[in-house]
Amino acid sequence: MQVGDLREHPVTLVSIPWNLLTVPISPFVQRVWIAMEAKGLQYQYIEVDPYKKPQALLDVNPRGLVPGIRHGDWGCGESTVLMEYVRAILLLSMTTF
């Protein structure tokens, strides 16, 4: 799913499972985590070992850096993009009610 495709499925976007792949000490993780908490999103918080990167993390960020989000079939590992994506999803879902 591309950010431009979000308008096609606004009602179900928030209900798609969210997985946040993290290393807790990262300030980049913390800002995405705070944004998700502030927006009230339901998500699975998954801590990863930074020295033994799991395939789930490599699937969203081939460099193996955190944070990473998997939202349905969309994934990304850049915190600035993730924050914009979270904002866009919530704005679109709110406009349908």
PDB file of N, CA and C in Angstrom:
ATOM      1  N   MET A   1       0.850  -1.168   0.000  1.00  0.00           N
ATOM      2  CA  MET A   1       0.000   0.000   0.000  1.00  0.00           C
ATOM      3  C   MET A   1       0.897   1.233   0.000  1.00  0.00           C
ATOM      4  N   GLN A   2       0.650   2.110  -0.932  1.00  0.00           N
ATOM      5  CA  GLN A   2       1.379   3.363  -1.013  1.00  0.00           C
ATOM      6  C   GLN A   2       0.590   4.437  -0.266  1.00  0.00           C
ATOM      7  N   VAL A   3       1.283   5.452   0.231  1.00  0.00           N
ATOM      8  CA  VAL A   3       0.600   6.526   0.952  1.00  0.00           C
ATOM      9  C   VAL A   3      -0.447   7.165   0.047  1.00  0.00           C
ATOM     10  N   GLY A   4      -0.191   7.275  -1.231  1.00  0.00           N
ATOM     11  CA  GLY A   4      -1.168   7.833  -2.161  1.00  0.00           C
ATOM     12  C   GLY A   4      -2.412   6.977  -2.310  1.00  0.00           C
ATOM     13  N   ASP A   5      -2.334   5.686  -2.007  1.00  0.00           N
ATOM     14  CA  ASP A   5      -3.466   4.772  -2.108  1.00  0.00           C
ATOM     15  C   ASP A   5      -4.349   4.782  -0.869  1.00  0.00           C
ATOM     16  N   LEU A   6      -4.010   5.539   0.147  1.00  0.00           N
ATOM     17  CA  LEU A   6      -4.731   5.509   1.406  1.00  0.00           C
ATOM     18  C   LEU A   6      -6.187   5.930   1.262  1.00  0.00           C
ATOM     19  N   ARG A   7      -6.475   6.797   0.330  1.00  0.00           N
ATOM     20  CA  ARG A   7      -7.849   7.287   0.173  1.00  0.00           C
ATOM     21  C   ARG A   7      -8.801   6.191  -0.272  1.00  0.00           C
ATOM     22  N   GLU A   8      -8.277   5.111  -0.843  1.00  0.00           N
ATOM     23  CA  GLU A   8      -9.130   4.033  -1.323  1.00  0.00           C
ATOM     24  C   GLU A   8      -9.726   3.206  -0.195  1.00  0.00           C
ATOM     25  N   HIS A   9      -9.080   3.147   0.963  1.00  0.00           N
ATOM     26  CA  HIS A   9      -9.512   2.287   2.056  1.00  0.00           C
ATOM     27  C   HIS A   9      -9.515   3.026   3.392  1.00  0.00           C
ATOM     28  N   PRO A  10     -10.147   4.190   3.504  1.00  0.00           N
ATOM     29  CA  PRO A  10      -9.994   4.986   4.718  1.00  0.00           C
ATOM     30  C   PRO A  10     -10.605   4.380   5.973  1.00  0.00           C
ATOM     31  N   VAL A  11     -11.699   3.649   5.882  1.00  0.00           N
ATOM     32  CA  VAL A  11     -12.380   3.159   7.072  1.00  0.00           C
ATOM     33  C   VAL A  11     -11.604   2.043   7.747  1.00  0.00           C
ATOM     34  N   THR A  12     -10.999   1.169   6.982  1.00  0.00           N
ATOM     35  CA  THR A  12     -10.333   0.008   7.557  1.00  0.00           C
ATOM     36  C   THR A  12      -8.855   0.225   7.849  1.00  0.00           C
ATOM     37  N   LEU A  13      -8.321   1.377   7.533  1.00  0.00           N
ATOM     38  CA  LEU A  13      -6.884   1.600   7.682  1.00  0.00           C
ATOM     39  C   LEU A  13      -6.398   1.443   9.113  1.00  0.00           C
ATOM     40  N   VAL A  14      -7.137   1.958  10.070  1.00  0.00           N
ATOM     41  CA  VAL A  14      -6.688   1.909  11.453  1.00  0.00           C
ATOM     42  C   VAL A  14      -6.808   0.492  12.004  1.00  0.00           C
ATOM     43  N   SER A  15      -7.737  -0.310  11.480  1.00  0.00           N
ATOM     44  CA  SER A  15      -7.941  -1.662  11.987  1.00  0.00           C
ATOM     45  C   SER A  15      -6.916  -2.670  11.461  1.00  0.00           C
ATOM     46  N   ILE A  16      -6.156  -2.319  10.451  1.00  0.00           N
ATOM     47  CA  ILE A  16      -5.097  -3.207   9.953  1.00  0.00           C
ATOM     48  C   ILE A  16      -4.028  -3.312  11.039  1.00  0.00           C
ATOM     49  N   PRO A  17      -3.528  -4.518  11.319  1.00  0.00           N
ATOM     50  CA  PRO A  17      -2.528  -4.663  12.398  1.00  0.00           C
ATOM     51  C   PRO A  17      -1.263  -3.826  12.164  1.00  0.00           C
ATOM     52  N   TRP A  18      -0.788  -3.227  13.245  1.00  0.00           N
ATOM     53  CA  TRP A  18       0.447  -2.440  13.243  1.00  0.00           C
ATOM     54  C   TRP A  18       1.487  -3.198  14.061  1.00  0.00           C
ATOM     55  N   ASN A  19       2.688  -3.324  13.554  1.00  0.00           N
ATOM     56  CA  ASN A  19       3.817  -3.884  14.301  1.00  0.00           C
ATOM     57  C   ASN A  19       4.919  -2.833  14.317  1.00  0.00           C
ATOM     58  N   LEU A  20       5.352  -2.470  15.520  1.00  0.00           N
ATOM     59  CA  LEU A  20       6.443  -1.505  15.686  1.00  0.00           C
ATOM     60  C   LEU A  20       7.679  -2.273  16.133  1.00  0.00           C
ATOM     61  N   LEU A  21       8.689  -2.315  15.281  1.00  0.00           N
ATOM     62  CA  LEU A  21       9.945  -3.023  15.558  1.00  0.00           C
ATOM     63  C   LEU A  21      10.922  -2.025  16.163  1.00  0.00           C
ATOM     64  N   THR A  22      11.435  -2.356  17.352  1.00  0.00           N
ATOM     65  CA  THR A  22      12.167  -1.348  18.112  1.00  0.00           C
ATOM     66  C   THR A  22      13.424  -1.874  18.797  1.00  0.00           C
ATOM     67  N   VAL A  23      14.269  -0.925  19.152  1.00  0.00           N
ATOM     68  CA  VAL A  23      15.314  -1.052  20.158  1.00  0.00           C
ATOM     69  C   VAL A  23      15.035   0.129  21.085  1.00  0.00           C
ATOM     70  N   PRO A  24      14.646  -0.126  22.333  1.00  0.00           N
ATOM     71  CA  PRO A  24      14.110   0.932  23.203  1.00  0.00           C
ATOM     72  C   PRO A  24      14.986   2.161  23.397  1.00  0.00           C
ATOM     73  N   ILE A  25      16.291   2.041  23.293  1.00  0.00           N
ATOM     74  CA  ILE A  25      17.153   3.185  23.577  1.00  0.00           C
ATOM     75  C   ILE A  25      17.292   4.159  22.407  1.00  0.00           C
ATOM     76  N   SER A  26      16.733   3.812  21.264  1.00  0.00           N
ATOM     77  CA  SER A  26      16.858   4.665  20.085  1.00  0.00           C
ATOM     78  C   SER A  26      15.931   5.880  20.175  1.00  0.00           C
ATOM     79  N   PRO A  27      16.466   7.091  20.010  1.00  0.00           N
ATOM     80  CA  PRO A  27      15.597   8.275  20.014  1.00  0.00           C
ATOM     81  C   PRO A  27      14.655   8.298  18.810  1.00  0.00           C
ATOM     82  N   PHE A  28      15.033   7.654  17.714  1.00  0.00           N
ATOM     83  CA  PHE A  28      14.176   7.593  16.532  1.00  0.00           C
ATOM     84  C   PHE A  28      12.970   6.703  16.808  1.00  0.00           C
ATOM     85  N   VAL A  29      13.202   5.602  17.501  1.00  0.00           N
ATOM     86  CA  VAL A  29      12.102   4.729  17.924  1.00  0.00           C
ATOM     87  C   VAL A  29      11.188   5.481  18.876  1.00  0.00           C
ATOM     88  N   GLN A  30      11.778   6.179  19.826  1.00  0.00           N
ATOM     89  CA  GLN A  30      10.982   6.846  20.847  1.00  0.00           C
ATOM     90  C   GLN A  30      10.035   7.884  20.260  1.00  0.00           C
ATOM     91  N   ARG A  31      10.473   8.623  19.257  1.00  0.00           N
ATOM     92  CA  ARG A  31       9.569   9.629  18.693  1.00  0.00           C
ATOM     93  C   ARG A  31       8.422   8.993  17.920  1.00  0.00           C
ATOM     94  N   VAL A  32       8.659   7.875  17.239  1.00  0.00           N
ATOM     95  CA  VAL A  32       7.569   7.175  16.554  1.00  0.00           C
ATOM     96  C   VAL A  32       6.637   6.541  17.579  1.00  0.00           C
ATOM     97  N   TRP A  33       7.203   5.927  18.601  1.00  0.00           N
ATOM     98  CA  TRP A  33       6.411   5.295  19.660  1.00  0.00           C
ATOM     99  C   TRP A  33       5.522   6.330  20.360  1.00  0.00           C
ATOM    100  N   ILE A  34       6.074   7.497  20.686  1.00  0.00           N
ATOM    101  CA  ILE A  34       5.295   8.551  21.332  1.00  0.00           C
ATOM    102  C   ILE A  34       4.161   9.014  20.416  1.00  0.00           C
ATOM    103  N   ALA A  35       4.436   9.172  19.135  1.00  0.00           N
ATOM    104  CA  ALA A  35       3.399   9.588  18.186  1.00  0.00           C
ATOM    105  C   ALA A  35       2.275   8.567  18.120  1.00  0.00           C
ATOM    106  N   MET A  36       2.633   7.285  18.089  1.00  0.00           N
ATOM    107  CA  MET A  36       1.609   6.236  18.020  1.00  0.00           C
ATOM    108  C   MET A  36       0.781   6.199  19.306  1.00  0.00           C
ATOM    109  N   GLU A  37       1.421   6.372  20.430  1.00  0.00           N
ATOM    110  CA  GLU A  37       0.707   6.408  21.713  1.00  0.00           C
ATOM    111  C   GLU A  37      -0.213   7.626  21.778  1.00  0.00           C
ATOM    112  N   ALA A  38       0.295   8.780  21.368  1.00  0.00           N
ATOM    113  CA  ALA A  38      -0.497  10.007  21.419  1.00  0.00           C
ATOM    114  C   ALA A  38      -1.726   9.920  20.519  1.00  0.00           C
ATOM    115  N   LYS A  39      -1.601   9.195  19.420  1.00  0.00           N
ATOM    116  CA  LYS A  39      -2.721   9.047  18.491  1.00  0.00           C
ATOM    117  C   LYS A  39      -3.669   7.922  18.911  1.00  0.00           C
ATOM    118  N   GLY A  40      -3.279   7.146  19.931  1.00  0.00           N
ATOM    119  CA  GLY A  40      -4.148   6.076  20.427  1.00  0.00           C
ATOM    120  C   GLY A  40      -4.206   4.850  19.539  1.00  0.00           C
ATOM    121  N   LEU A  41      -3.167   4.621  18.749  1.00  0.00           N
ATOM    122  CA  LEU A  41      -3.154   3.442  17.874  1.00  0.00           C
ATOM    123  C   LEU A  41      -2.936   2.159  18.675  1.00  0.00           C
ATOM    124  N   GLN A  42      -3.591   1.101  18.247  1.00  0.00           N
ATOM    125  CA  GLN A  42      -3.345  -0.222  18.800  1.00  0.00           C
ATOM    126  C   GLN A  42      -2.250  -0.858  17.952  1.00  0.00           C
ATOM    127  N   TYR A  43      -1.187  -1.329  18.575  1.00  0.00           N
ATOM    128  CA  TYR A  43      -0.065  -1.890  17.826  1.00  0.00           C
ATOM    129  C   TYR A  43       0.646  -2.922  18.686  1.00  0.00           C
ATOM    130  N   GLN A  44       1.451  -3.732  18.029  1.00  0.00           N
ATOM    131  CA  GLN A  44       2.289  -4.690  18.735  1.00  0.00           C
ATOM    132  C   GLN A  44       3.700  -4.110  18.799  1.00  0.00           C
ATOM    133  N   TYR A  45       4.214  -3.980  20.009  1.00  0.00           N
ATOM    134  CA  TYR A  45       5.556  -3.442  20.260  1.00  0.00           C
ATOM    135  C   TYR A  45       6.517  -4.628  20.275  1.00  0.00           C
ATOM    136  N   ILE A  46       7.443  -4.669  19.334  1.00  0.00           N
ATOM    137  CA  ILE A  46       8.353  -5.807  19.190  1.00  0.00           C
ATOM    138  C   ILE A  46       9.783  -5.319  19.352  1.00  0.00           C
ATOM    139  N   GLU A  47      10.416  -5.710  20.459  1.00  0.00           N
ATOM    140  CA  GLU A  47      11.829  -5.372  20.657  1.00  0.00           C
ATOM    141  C   GLU A  47      12.689  -6.357  19.885  1.00  0.00           C
ATOM    142  N   VAL A  48      13.683  -5.831  19.192  1.00  0.00           N
ATOM    143  CA  VAL A  48      14.592  -6.673  18.414  1.00  0.00           C
ATOM    144  C   VAL A  48      16.008  -6.533  18.950  1.00  0.00           C
ATOM    145  N   ASP A  49      16.784  -7.557  18.753  1.00  0.00           N
ATOM    146  CA  ASP A  49      18.195  -7.545  19.131  1.00  0.00           C
ATOM    147  C   ASP A  49      18.964  -6.837  18.019  1.00  0.00           C
ATOM    148  N   PRO A  50      19.607  -5.700  18.308  1.00  0.00           N
ATOM    149  CA  PRO A  50      20.302  -4.963  17.249  1.00  0.00           C
ATOM    150  C   PRO A  50      21.500  -5.716  16.659  1.00  0.00           C
ATOM    151  N   TYR A  51      21.948  -6.755  17.345  1.00  0.00           N
ATOM    152  CA  TYR A  51      23.094  -7.522  16.857  1.00  0.00           C
ATOM    153  C   TYR A  51      22.675  -8.770  16.096  1.00  0.00           C
ATOM    154  N   LYS A  52      21.439  -9.202  16.283  1.00  0.00           N
ATOM    155  CA  LYS A  52      20.879 -10.351  15.563  1.00  0.00           C
ATOM    156  C   LYS A  52      19.558  -9.902  14.956  1.00  0.00           C
ATOM    157  N   LYS A  53      19.656  -9.197  13.863  1.00  0.00           N
ATOM    158  CA  LYS A  53      18.481  -8.579  13.252  1.00  0.00           C
ATOM    159  C   LYS A  53      17.541  -9.646  12.684  1.00  0.00           C
ATOM    160  N   PRO A  54      16.287  -9.655  13.140  1.00  0.00           N
ATOM    161  CA  PRO A  54      15.340 -10.638  12.620  1.00  0.00           C
ATOM    162  C   PRO A  54      14.907 -10.290  11.195  1.00  0.00           C
ATOM    163  N   GLN A  55      14.421 -11.278  10.487  1.00  0.00           N
ATOM    164  CA  GLN A  55      13.985 -11.074   9.110  1.00  0.00           C
ATOM    165  C   GLN A  55      12.853 -10.049   9.019  1.00  0.00           C
ATOM    166  N   ALA A  56      11.996 -10.004  10.033  1.00  0.00           N
ATOM    167  CA  ALA A  56      10.889  -9.030  10.028  1.00  0.00           C
ATOM    168  C   ALA A  56      11.419  -7.599   9.948  1.00  0.00           C
ATOM    169  N   LEU A  57      12.518  -7.311  10.628  1.00  0.00           N
ATOM    170  CA  LEU A  57      13.117  -5.979  10.567  1.00  0.00           C
ATOM    171  C   LEU A  57      13.776  -5.752   9.205  1.00  0.00           C
ATOM    172  N   LEU A  58      14.482  -6.738   8.710  1.00  0.00           N
ATOM    173  CA  LEU A  58      15.146  -6.604   7.410  1.00  0.00           C
ATOM    174  C   LEU A  58      14.144  -6.460   6.268  1.00  0.00           C
ATOM    175  N   ASP A  59      12.945  -7.004   6.454  1.00  0.00           N
ATOM    176  CA  ASP A  59      11.910  -6.859   5.429  1.00  0.00           C
ATOM    177  C   ASP A  59      11.437  -5.417   5.302  1.00  0.00           C
ATOM    178  N   VAL A  60      11.396  -4.668   6.393  1.00  0.00           N
ATOM    179  CA  VAL A  60      10.950  -3.276   6.325  1.00  0.00           C
ATOM    180  C   VAL A  60      12.107  -2.302   6.156  1.00  0.00           C
ATOM    181  N   ASN A  61      13.309  -2.710   6.542  1.00  0.00           N
ATOM    182  CA  ASN A  61      14.486  -1.869   6.365  1.00  0.00           C
ATOM    183  C   ASN A  61      15.691  -2.769   6.094  1.00  0.00           C
ATOM    184  N   PRO A  62      16.087  -2.900   4.848  1.00  0.00           N
ATOM    185  CA  PRO A  62      17.203  -3.786   4.502  1.00  0.00           C
ATOM    186  C   PRO A  62      18.516  -3.472   5.227  1.00  0.00           C
ATOM    187  N   ARG A  63      18.655  -2.236   5.728  1.00  0.00           N
ATOM    188  CA  ARG A  63      19.849  -1.889   6.496  1.00  0.00           C
ATOM    189  C   ARG A  63      19.771  -2.405   7.925  1.00  0.00           C
ATOM    190  N   GLY A  64      18.587  -2.850   8.345  1.00  0.00           N
ATOM    191  CA  GLY A  64      18.421  -3.399   9.689  1.00  0.00           C
ATOM    192  C   GLY A  64      18.353  -2.359  10.780  1.00  0.00           C
ATOM    193  N   LEU A  65      17.991  -1.124  10.426  1.00  0.00           N
ATOM    194  CA  LEU A  65      17.905  -0.053  11.412  1.00  0.00           C
ATOM    195  C   LEU A  65      16.478   0.089  11.922  1.00  0.00           C
ATOM    196  N   VAL A  66      16.364   0.559  13.154  1.00  0.00           N
ATOM    197  CA  VAL A  66      15.056   0.789  13.750  1.00  0.00           C
ATOM    198  C   VAL A  66      14.793   2.290  13.793  1.00  0.00           C
ATOM    199  N   PRO A  67      13.547   2.709  13.861  1.00  0.00           N
ATOM    200  CA  PRO A  67      12.351   1.894  13.996  1.00  0.00           C
ATOM    201  C   PRO A  67      11.912   1.311  12.664  1.00  0.00           C
ATOM    202  N   GLY A  68      11.078   0.323  12.756  1.00  0.00           N
ATOM    203  CA  GLY A  68      10.444  -0.252  11.584  1.00  0.00           C
ATOM    204  C   GLY A  68       8.981  -0.460  11.890  1.00  0.00           C
ATOM    205  N   ILE A  69       8.152  -0.209  10.911  1.00  0.00           N
ATOM    206  CA  ILE A  69       6.715  -0.469  11.069  1.00  0.00           C
ATOM    207  C   ILE A  69       6.268  -1.369   9.938  1.00  0.00           C
ATOM    208  N   ARG A  70       5.470  -2.340  10.314  1.00  0.00           N
ATOM    209  CA  ARG A  70       4.757  -3.170   9.343  1.00  0.00           C
ATOM    210  C   ARG A  70       3.282  -2.890   9.580  1.00  0.00           C
ATOM    211  N   HIS A  71       2.610  -2.393   8.541  1.00  0.00           N
ATOM    212  CA  HIS A  71       1.178  -2.089   8.614  1.00  0.00           C
ATOM    213  C   HIS A  71       0.521  -2.763   7.420  1.00  0.00           C
ATOM    214  N   GLY A  72      -0.050  -3.938   7.668  1.00  0.00           N
ATOM    215  CA  GLY A  72      -0.565  -4.737   6.563  1.00  0.00           C
ATOM    216  C   GLY A  72       0.588  -5.169   5.679  1.00  0.00           C
ATOM    217  N   ASP A  73       0.506  -4.852   4.397  1.00  0.00           N
ATOM    218  CA  ASP A  73       1.604  -5.219   3.495  1.00  0.00           C
ATOM    219  C   ASP A  73       2.586  -4.064   3.278  1.00  0.00           C
ATOM    220  N   TRP A  74       2.390  -2.955   3.978  1.00  0.00           N
ATOM    221  CA  TRP A  74       3.287  -1.804   3.860  1.00  0.00           C
ATOM    222  C   TRP A  74       4.277  -1.814   5.012  1.00  0.00           C
ATOM    223  N   GLY A  75       5.512  -1.513   4.739  1.00  0.00           N
ATOM    224  CA  GLY A  75       6.522  -1.421   5.778  1.00  0.00           C
ATOM    225  C   GLY A  75       7.534  -0.346   5.443  1.00  0.00           C
ATOM    226  N   CYS A  76       8.136   0.214   6.493  1.00  0.00           N
ATOM    227  CA  CYS A  76       9.120   1.265   6.302  1.00  0.00           C
ATOM    228  C   CYS A  76      10.026   1.326   7.524  1.00  0.00           C
ATOM    229  N   GLY A  77      11.226   1.822   7.337  1.00  0.00           N
ATOM    230  CA  GLY A  77      12.173   1.918   8.428  1.00  0.00           C
ATOM    231  C   GLY A  77      12.773   3.298   8.609  1.00  0.00           C
ATOM    232  N   GLU A  78      12.105   4.332   8.157  1.00  0.00           N
ATOM    233  CA  GLU A  78      12.586   5.711   8.296  1.00  0.00           C
ATOM    234  C   GLU A  78      11.628   6.473   9.195  1.00  0.00           C
ATOM    235  N   SER A  79      12.110   6.959  10.332  1.00  0.00           N
ATOM    236  CA  SER A  79      11.220   7.534  11.346  1.00  0.00           C
ATOM    237  C   SER A  79      10.420   8.730  10.841  1.00  0.00           C
ATOM    238  N   THR A  80      11.012   9.582  10.020  1.00  0.00           N
ATOM    239  CA  THR A  80      10.287  10.747   9.516  1.00  0.00           C
ATOM    240  C   THR A  80       9.125  10.313   8.627  1.00  0.00           C
ATOM    241  N   VAL A  81       9.357   9.333   7.782  1.00  0.00           N
ATOM    242  CA  VAL A  81       8.303   8.799   6.913  1.00  0.00           C
ATOM    243  C   VAL A  81       7.239   8.114   7.753  1.00  0.00           C
ATOM    244  N   LEU A  82       7.657   7.393   8.779  1.00  0.00           N
ATOM    245  CA  LEU A  82       6.700   6.701   9.644  1.00  0.00           C
ATOM    246  C   LEU A  82       5.777   7.687  10.354  1.00  0.00           C
ATOM    247  N   MET A  83       6.326   8.770  10.843  1.00  0.00           N
ATOM    248  CA  MET A  83       5.503   9.768  11.534  1.00  0.00           C
ATOM    249  C   MET A  83       4.483  10.382  10.568  1.00  0.00           C
ATOM    250  N   GLU A  84       4.899  10.675   9.356  1.00  0.00           N
ATOM    251  CA  GLU A  84       3.979  11.226   8.358  1.00  0.00           C
ATOM    252  C   GLU A  84       2.911  10.194   7.980  1.00  0.00           C
ATOM    253  N   TYR A  85       3.298   8.943   7.872  1.00  0.00           N
ATOM    254  CA  TYR A  85       2.356   7.872   7.537  1.00  0.00           C
ATOM    255  C   TYR A  85       1.294   7.725   8.628  1.00  0.00           C
ATOM    256  N   VAL A  86       1.717   7.713   9.884  1.00  0.00           N
ATOM    257  CA  VAL A  86       0.775   7.615  11.007  1.00  0.00           C
ATOM    258  C   VAL A  86      -0.199   8.789  10.963  1.00  0.00           C
ATOM    259  N   ARG A  87       0.306   9.974  10.751  1.00  0.00           N
ATOM    260  CA  ARG A  87      -0.555  11.162  10.680  1.00  0.00           C
ATOM    261  C   ARG A  87      -1.540  11.055   9.520  1.00  0.00           C
ATOM    262  N   ALA A  88      -1.062  10.643   8.351  1.00  0.00           N
ATOM    263  CA  ALA A  88      -1.926  10.541   7.170  1.00  0.00           C
ATOM    264  C   ALA A  88      -3.018   9.492   7.362  1.00  0.00           C
ATOM    265  N   ILE A  89      -2.671   8.361   7.927  1.00  0.00           N
ATOM    266  CA  ILE A  89      -3.659   7.294   8.180  1.00  0.00           C
ATOM    267  C   ILE A  89      -4.761   7.814   9.095  1.00  0.00           C
ATOM    268  N   LEU A  90      -4.381   8.455  10.170  1.00  0.00           N
ATOM    269  CA  LEU A  90      -5.376   8.918  11.133  1.00  0.00           C
ATOM    270  C   LEU A  90      -6.229  10.041  10.562  1.00  0.00           C
ATOM    271  N   LEU A  91      -5.648  10.946   9.814  1.00  0.00           N
ATOM    272  CA  LEU A  91      -6.426  12.020   9.198  1.00  0.00           C
ATOM    273  C   LEU A  91      -7.449  11.450   8.228  1.00  0.00           C
ATOM    274  N   LEU A  92      -7.032  10.502   7.411  1.00  0.00           N
ATOM    275  CA  LEU A  92      -7.956   9.910   6.452  1.00  0.00           C
ATOM    276  C   LEU A  92      -9.055   9.110   7.123  1.00  0.00           C
ATOM    277  N   SER A  93      -8.710   8.392   8.187  1.00  0.00           N
ATOM    278  CA  SER A  93      -9.732   7.593   8.870  1.00  0.00           C
ATOM    279  C   SER A  93     -10.732   8.495   9.586  1.00  0.00           C
ATOM    280  N   MET A  94     -10.306   9.659  10.075  1.00  0.00           N
ATOM    281  CA  MET A  94     -11.201  10.568  10.781  1.00  0.00           C
ATOM    282  C   MET A  94     -12.148  11.277   9.812  1.00  0.00           C
ATOM    283  N   THR A  95     -11.768  11.472   8.581  1.00  0.00           N
ATOM    284  CA  THR A  95     -12.611  12.190   7.629  1.00  0.00           C
ATOM    285  C   THR A  95     -13.768  11.341   7.132  1.00  0.00           C
ATOM    286  N   THR A  96     -13.768  10.034   7.408  1.00  0.00           N
ATOM    287  CA  THR A  96     -14.830   9.166   6.913  1.00  0.00           C
ATOM    288  C   THR A  96     -15.990   9.039   7.881  1.00  0.00           C
ATOM    289  N   PHE A  97     -15.847   9.557   9.098  1.00  0.00           N
ATOM    290  CA  PHE A  97     -16.926   9.420  10.086  1.00  0.00           C
ATOM    291  C   PHE A  97     -17.868  10.578  10.055  1.00  0.00           C
TER     292      PHE A  97
END
